[in-house]
PDB file of C-alpha atoms and ligand atoms in Angstrom:
ATOM      1  CA  UNK A   1      12.790  20.945 -45.642  1.00  0.00           C
ATOM      2  CA  UNK A   2      11.742  18.452 -47.578  1.00  0.00           C
ATOM      3  CA  UNK A   3       9.111  16.661 -48.854  1.00  0.00           C
ATOM      4  CA  UNK A   4       9.304  12.972 -47.557  1.00  0.00           C
ATOM      5  CA  UNK A   5       7.779   9.662 -49.501  1.00  0.00           C
ATOM      6  CA  UNK A   6       4.485   9.015 -47.835  1.00  0.00           C
ATOM      7  CA  UNK A   7       3.817   5.191 -47.140  1.00  0.00           C
ATOM      8  CA  UNK A   8       0.555   3.387 -48.029  1.00  0.00           C
ATOM      9  CA  UNK A   9      -1.384   0.928 -45.960  1.00  0.00           C
ATOM     10  CA  UNK A  10       0.434  -2.465 -45.989  1.00  0.00           C
ATOM     11  CA  UNK A  11       3.435  -1.008 -44.501  1.00  0.00           C
ATOM     12  CA  UNK A  12       3.618  -2.009 -40.899  1.00  0.00           C
ATOM     13  CA  UNK A  13       5.059   1.042 -39.619  1.00  0.00           C
ATOM     14  CA  UNK A  14       1.331   2.340 -40.244  1.00  0.00           C
ATOM     15  CA  UNK A  15       0.130  -0.008 -37.767  1.00  0.00           C
ATOM     16  CA  UNK A  16       2.791   0.370 -34.762  1.00  0.00           C
ATOM     17  CA  UNK A  17       2.337   2.168 -31.934  1.00  0.00           C
ATOM     18  CA  UNK A  18       4.402   5.198 -32.376  1.00  0.00           C
ATOM     19  CA  UNK A  19       7.031   6.219 -29.752  1.00  0.00           C
ATOM     20  CA  UNK A  20       6.627   9.176 -27.439  1.00  0.00           C
ATOM     21  CA  UNK A  21       8.802  12.009 -28.230  1.00  0.00           C
ATOM     22  CA  UNK A  22      11.136  12.710 -25.158  1.00  0.00           C
ATOM     23  CA  UNK A  23      13.751  15.376 -26.607  1.00  0.00           C
ATOM     24  CA  UNK A  24      12.151  18.748 -28.599  1.00  0.00           C
ATOM     25  CA  UNK A  25      15.312  19.644 -30.487  1.00  0.00           C
ATOM     26  CA  UNK A  26      16.225  20.561 -33.694  1.00  0.00           C
ATOM     27  CA  UNK A  27      15.642  17.220 -35.211  1.00  0.00           C
ATOM     28  CA  UNK A  28      11.841  17.357 -33.919  1.00  0.00           C
ATOM     29  CA  UNK A  29      11.520  20.776 -35.689  1.00  0.00           C
ATOM     30  CA  UNK A  30      12.665  19.699 -39.062  1.00  0.00           C
ATOM     31  CA  UNK A  31      10.484  16.384 -38.783  1.00  0.00           C
ATOM     32  CA  UNK A  32       7.367  19.070 -38.367  1.00  0.00           C
ATOM     33  CA  UNK A  33       8.526  21.073 -41.385  1.00  0.00           C
ATOM     34  CA  UNK A  34       8.847  18.379 -43.553  1.00  0.00           C
ATOM     35  CA  UNK A  35       5.738  17.165 -42.384  1.00  0.00           C
ATOM     36  CA  UNK A  36       3.807  20.118 -43.357  1.00  0.00           C
ATOM     37  CA  UNK A  37       5.574  20.611 -46.705  1.00  0.00           C
ATOM     38  CA  UNK A  38       4.988  16.874 -47.328  1.00  0.00           C
ATOM     39  CA  UNK A  39       1.235  17.197 -46.382  1.00  0.00           C
ATOM     40  CA  UNK A  40       0.759  20.348 -48.613  1.00  0.00           C
ATOM     41  CA  UNK A  41       2.494  18.750 -51.611  1.00  0.00           C
ATOM     42  CA  UNK A  42      -0.077  16.197 -51.258  1.00  0.00           C
ATOM     43  CA  UNK A  43      -2.821  18.449 -50.840  1.00  0.00           C
ATOM     44  CA  UNK A  44      -4.013  16.711 -47.317  1.00  0.00           C
ATOM     45  CA  UNK A  45      -5.563  18.298 -44.534  1.00  0.00           C
ATOM     46  CA  UNK A  46      -3.632  16.230 -41.769  1.00  0.00           C
ATOM     47  CA  UNK A  47      -0.746  13.989 -41.687  1.00  0.00           C
ATOM     48  CA  UNK A  48       0.921  11.945 -38.984  1.00  0.00           C
ATOM     49  CA  UNK A  49       4.441  10.899 -38.573  1.00  0.00           C
ATOM     50  CA  UNK A  50       4.146   7.257 -39.314  1.00  0.00           C
ATOM     51  CA  UNK A  51       2.957   7.807 -42.620  1.00  0.00           C
ATOM     52  CA  UNK A  52       6.287   9.214 -43.474  1.00  0.00           C
ATOM     53  CA  UNK A  53       7.767   6.120 -42.103  1.00  0.00           C
ATOM     54  CA  UNK A  54       9.044   7.820 -39.148  1.00  0.00           C
ATOM     55  CA  UNK A  55       7.325   5.750 -35.768  1.00  0.00           C
ATOM     56  CA  UNK A  56       6.867   8.920 -33.527  1.00  0.00           C
ATOM     57  CA  UNK A  57       3.725  10.985 -31.881  1.00  0.00           C
ATOM     58  CA  UNK A  58       3.746  13.848 -34.156  1.00  0.00           C
ATOM     59  CA  UNK A  59       0.841  15.065 -36.315  1.00  0.00           C
ATOM     60  CA  UNK A  60       0.147  18.157 -38.143  1.00  0.00           C
ATOM     61  CA  UNK A  61      -3.289  19.466 -39.163  1.00  0.00           C
ATOM     62  CA  UNK A  62      -4.154  22.557 -41.478  1.00  0.00           C
ATOM     63  CA  UNK A  63      -7.816  23.011 -42.865  1.00  0.00           C
ATOM     64  CA  UNK A  64      -7.130  26.525 -43.683  1.00  0.00           C
ATOM     65  CA  UNK A  65      -8.057  25.885 -47.531  1.00  0.00           C
ATOM     66  CA  UNK A  66     -10.770  23.510 -46.559  1.00  0.00           C
ATOM     67  CA  UNK A  67     -12.704  25.633 -44.050  1.00  0.00           C
ATOM     68  CA  UNK A  68     -11.488  29.141 -44.215  1.00  0.00           C
ATOM     69  CA  UNK A  69     -14.674  30.766 -42.256  1.00  0.00           C
ATOM     70  CA  UNK A  70     -13.497  28.341 -38.761  1.00  0.00           C
ATOM     71  CA  UNK A  71     -11.773  30.584 -36.815  1.00  0.00           C
ATOM     72  CA  UNK A  72     -10.541  27.690 -34.788  1.00  0.00           C
ATOM     73  CA  UNK A  73      -8.981  25.629 -38.028  1.00  0.00           C
ATOM     74  CA  UNK A  74      -5.258  26.575 -37.431  1.00  0.00           C
ATOM     75  CA  UNK A  75      -2.459  25.329 -38.490  1.00  0.00           C
ATOM     76  CA  UNK A  76      -1.312  23.191 -36.017  1.00  0.00           C
ATOM     77  CA  UNK A  77       1.613  20.744 -35.235  1.00  0.00           C
ATOM     78  CA  UNK A  78       1.148  18.592 -32.075  1.00  0.00           C
ATOM     79  CA  UNK A  79       3.957  16.210 -30.099  1.00  0.00           C
ATOM     80  CA  UNK A  80       2.428  13.554 -27.975  1.00  0.00           C
ATOM     81  CA  UNK A  81      -1.179  14.222 -28.369  1.00  0.00           C
ATOM     82  CA  UNK A  82      -4.367  12.782 -26.542  1.00  0.00           C
ATOM     83  CA  UNK A  83      -7.994  12.992 -26.351  1.00  0.00           C
ATOM     84  CA  UNK A  84      -8.863  13.994 -22.853  1.00  0.00           C
ATOM     85  CA  UNK A  85     -12.143  14.361 -23.568  1.00  0.00           C
ATOM     86  CA  UNK A  86     -14.850  13.463 -26.234  1.00  0.00           C
ATOM     87  CA  UNK A  87     -18.526  14.591 -26.696  1.00  0.00           C
ATOM     88  CA  UNK A  88     -21.216  12.039 -26.602  1.00  0.00           C
ATOM     89  CA  UNK A  89     -22.870  13.169 -29.864  1.00  0.00           C
ATOM     90  CA  UNK A  90     -21.358  11.756 -32.967  1.00  0.00           C
ATOM     91  CA  UNK A  91     -21.438  12.609 -36.866  1.00  0.00           C
ATOM     92  CA  UNK A  92     -20.843  10.581 -39.433  1.00  0.00           C
ATOM     93  CA  UNK A  93     -18.637  12.143 -42.421  1.00  0.00           C
ATOM     94  CA  UNK A  94     -17.059  10.627 -45.413  1.00  0.00           C
ATOM     95  CA  UNK A  95     -12.812  10.408 -44.833  1.00  0.00           C
ATOM     96  CA  UNK A  96      -9.899   9.457 -47.109  1.00  0.00           C
ATOM     97  CA  UNK A  97      -6.743   9.256 -45.864  1.00  0.00           C
ATOM     98  CA  UNK A  98      -3.122  10.050 -47.648  1.00  0.00           C
ATOM     99  CA  UNK A  99      -1.724   6.396 -47.196  1.00  0.00           C
ATOM    100  CA  UNK A 100      -4.915   4.711 -48.629  1.00  0.00           C
ATOM    101  CA  UNK A 101      -5.022   7.249 -51.537  1.00  0.00           C
ATOM    102  CA  UNK A 102      -7.932   6.933 -54.086  1.00  0.00           C
ATOM    103  CA  UNK A 103     -11.042   5.449 -51.418  1.00  0.00           C
ATOM    104  CA  UNK A 104     -12.645   7.119 -48.846  1.00  0.00           C
ATOM    105  CA  UNK A 105     -15.634   5.847 -46.690  1.00  0.00           C
ATOM    106  CA  UNK A 106     -17.957   7.528 -43.990  1.00  0.00           C
ATOM    107  CA  UNK A 107     -16.777   7.350 -40.698  1.00  0.00           C
ATOM    108  CA  UNK A 108     -18.439   8.173 -37.264  1.00  0.00           C
ATOM    109  CA  UNK A 109     -16.527   9.830 -34.478  1.00  0.00           C
ATOM    110  CA  UNK A 110     -17.252  12.429 -31.671  1.00  0.00           C
ATOM    111  CA  UNK A 111     -18.451  15.624 -33.260  1.00  0.00           C
ATOM    112  CA  UNK A 112     -16.195  17.703 -30.228  1.00  0.00           C
ATOM    113  CA  UNK A 113     -13.132  16.610 -28.690  1.00  0.00           C
ATOM    114  CA  UNK A 114     -10.916  18.121 -26.424  1.00  0.00           C
ATOM    115  CA  UNK A 115      -6.806  17.390 -27.078  1.00  0.00           C
ATOM    116  CA  UNK A 116      -3.759  17.956 -24.934  1.00  0.00           C
ATOM    117  CA  UNK A 117      -0.378  18.009 -25.860  1.00  0.00           C
ATOM    118  CA  UNK A 118       2.835  19.946 -26.508  1.00  0.00           C
ATOM    119  CA  UNK A 119       3.886  22.185 -29.685  1.00  0.00           C
ATOM    120  CA  UNK A 120       7.346  21.358 -31.408  1.00  0.00           C
ATOM    121  CA  UNK A 121       8.961  23.279 -28.591  1.00  0.00           C
ATOM    122  CA  UNK A 122       7.708  21.522 -25.444  1.00  0.00           C
ATOM    123  CA  UNK A 123       5.324  24.063 -24.590  1.00  0.00           C
ATOM    124  CA  UNK A 124       2.026  22.608 -23.359  1.00  0.00           C
ATOM    125  CA  UNK A 125      -1.032  22.874 -26.115  1.00  0.00           C
ATOM    126  CA  UNK A 126      -4.802  22.498 -25.014  1.00  0.00           C
ATOM    127  CA  UNK A 127      -7.425  22.562 -27.695  1.00  0.00           C
ATOM    128  CA  UNK A 128     -10.995  22.189 -28.078  1.00  0.00           C
ATOM    129  CA  UNK A 129     -12.081  21.303 -31.348  1.00  0.00           C
ATOM    130  CA  UNK A 130     -15.484  20.679 -33.451  1.00  0.00           C
ATOM    131  CA  UNK A 131     -16.491  19.194 -36.499  1.00  0.00           C
ATOM    132  CA  UNK A 132     -13.783  18.602 -39.238  1.00  0.00           C
ATOM    133  CA  UNK A 133     -11.124  20.376 -36.991  1.00  0.00           C
ATOM    134  CA  UNK A 134     -11.957  17.438 -34.443  1.00  0.00           C
ATOM    135  CA  UNK A 135     -12.558  14.795 -36.645  1.00  0.00           C
ATOM    136  CA  UNK A 136      -9.052  15.633 -38.462  1.00  0.00           C
ATOM    137  CA  UNK A 137      -7.298  15.545 -35.232  1.00  0.00           C
ATOM    138  CA  UNK A 138      -9.178  12.084 -34.220  1.00  0.00           C
ATOM    139  CA  UNK A 139      -8.272  10.948 -37.517  1.00  0.00           C
ATOM    140  CA  UNK A 140      -4.529  11.787 -36.958  1.00  0.00           C
ATOM    141  CA  UNK A 141      -4.362  10.602 -33.341  1.00  0.00           C
ATOM    142  CA  UNK A 142      -5.649   7.140 -34.397  1.00  0.00           C
ATOM    143  CA  UNK A 143      -2.322   6.841 -37.008  1.00  0.00           C
ATOM    144  CA  UNK A 144      -0.077   7.225 -33.897  1.00  0.00           C
ATOM    145  CA  UNK A 145      -1.722   4.290 -32.521  1.00  0.00           C
ATOM    146  CA  UNK A 146      -1.922   2.237 -35.539  1.00  0.00           C
ATOM    147  CA  UNK A 147      -5.310   2.768 -36.530  1.00  0.00           C
ATOM    148  CA  UNK A 148      -6.438   3.949 -39.895  1.00  0.00           C
ATOM    149  CA  UNK A 149      -9.923   5.101 -40.795  1.00  0.00           C
ATOM    150  CA  UNK A 150     -10.616   1.351 -42.388  1.00  0.00           C
ATOM    151  CA  UNK A 151     -10.681   0.109 -39.325  1.00  0.00           C
ATOM    152  CA  UNK A 152     -13.640   1.929 -38.171  1.00  0.00           C
ATOM    153  CA  UNK A 153     -16.163   1.081 -40.817  1.00  0.00           C
ATOM    154  CA  UNK A 154     -18.454  -1.993 -40.947  1.00  0.00           C
ATOM    155  CA  UNK A 155     -16.939  -5.349 -41.662  1.00  0.00           C
ATOM    156  CA  UNK A 156     -18.708  -5.438 -44.646  1.00  0.00           C
ATOM    157  CA  UNK A 157     -17.762  -2.199 -45.976  1.00  0.00           C
ATOM    158  CA  UNK A 158     -14.353  -2.741 -44.925  1.00  0.00           C
ATOM    159  CA  UNK A 159     -14.407  -5.957 -47.077  1.00  0.00           C
ATOM    160  CA  UNK A 160     -15.197  -4.357 -50.129  1.00  0.00           C
ATOM    161  CA  UNK A 161     -12.818  -1.377 -49.305  1.00  0.00           C
ATOM    162  CA  UNK A 162      -9.968  -3.478 -48.989  1.00  0.00           C
ATOM    163  CA  UNK A 163     -10.993  -5.402 -52.111  1.00  0.00           C
ATOM    164  CA  UNK A 164     -10.655  -2.328 -54.219  1.00  0.00           C
ATOM    165  CA  UNK A 165      -7.561  -1.615 -52.398  1.00  0.00           C
ATOM    166  CA  UNK A 166      -5.717  -4.915 -53.533  1.00  0.00           C
ATOM    167  CA  UNK A 167      -7.062  -3.611 -57.237  1.00  0.00           C
ATOM    168  CA  UNK A 168      -5.548  -0.520 -56.636  1.00  0.00           C
ATOM    169  CA  UNK A 169      -2.614  -2.083 -55.343  1.00  0.00           C
ATOM    170  CA  UNK A 170      -1.797  -4.304 -58.322  1.00  0.00           C
ATOM    171  CA  UNK A 171      -2.677  -1.470 -60.932  1.00  0.00           C
ATOM    172  CA  UNK A 172       0.231   0.213 -59.186  1.00  0.00           C
ATOM    173  CA  UNK A 173       2.067  -2.287 -59.315  1.00  0.00           C
ATOM    174  CA  UNK A 174       1.455  -3.334 -62.749  1.00  0.00           C
ATOM    175  CA  UNK A 175       2.313  -0.030 -64.055  1.00  0.00           C
ATOM    176  CA  UNK A 176       5.660  -0.096 -62.142  1.00  0.00           C
ATOM    177  CA  UNK A 177       6.862  -2.579 -63.996  1.00  0.00           C
TER     178      UNK A 177
HETATM  179 NI1   NI B 201      -5.007   9.402 -42.894  1.00  0.00          NI
END
């Protein structure tokens, strides 16, 4: 297992449509293990493969530390996940992203979703998720389609957020010098 480097907004891999997984082998399972380890190390609740520079349709989510009472908030790894149903009911909640550290904003999404995909061994998985679990799944599935949460906020808020991000980037670059 290894902690991989997380890539930040501005890296083109985060904007690519990630590749469908066709081979369920030891390499895929190693990727999933690294993703979990990287996510825990960064204290995140979800991670998508493009966030470690791998343009493939794999996501991991683990809310157990944030929402211990929710029996559905299990540790999940999903390969080729697709949202096959979403509730009409929407909810607004603040989201952050390990690829945009230091920034968050309120994003409106369906409260509940059904997600279908495979586990890392190639078995079919169907998940019914609500609330934070549903939100995390949608956020990570967005990543494999090249979508970031900043794309789902109003243009005005996005401009403000991107301005803040430029400042954070400039400060990081200055520190690295
Ligand atoms: Ni994210």
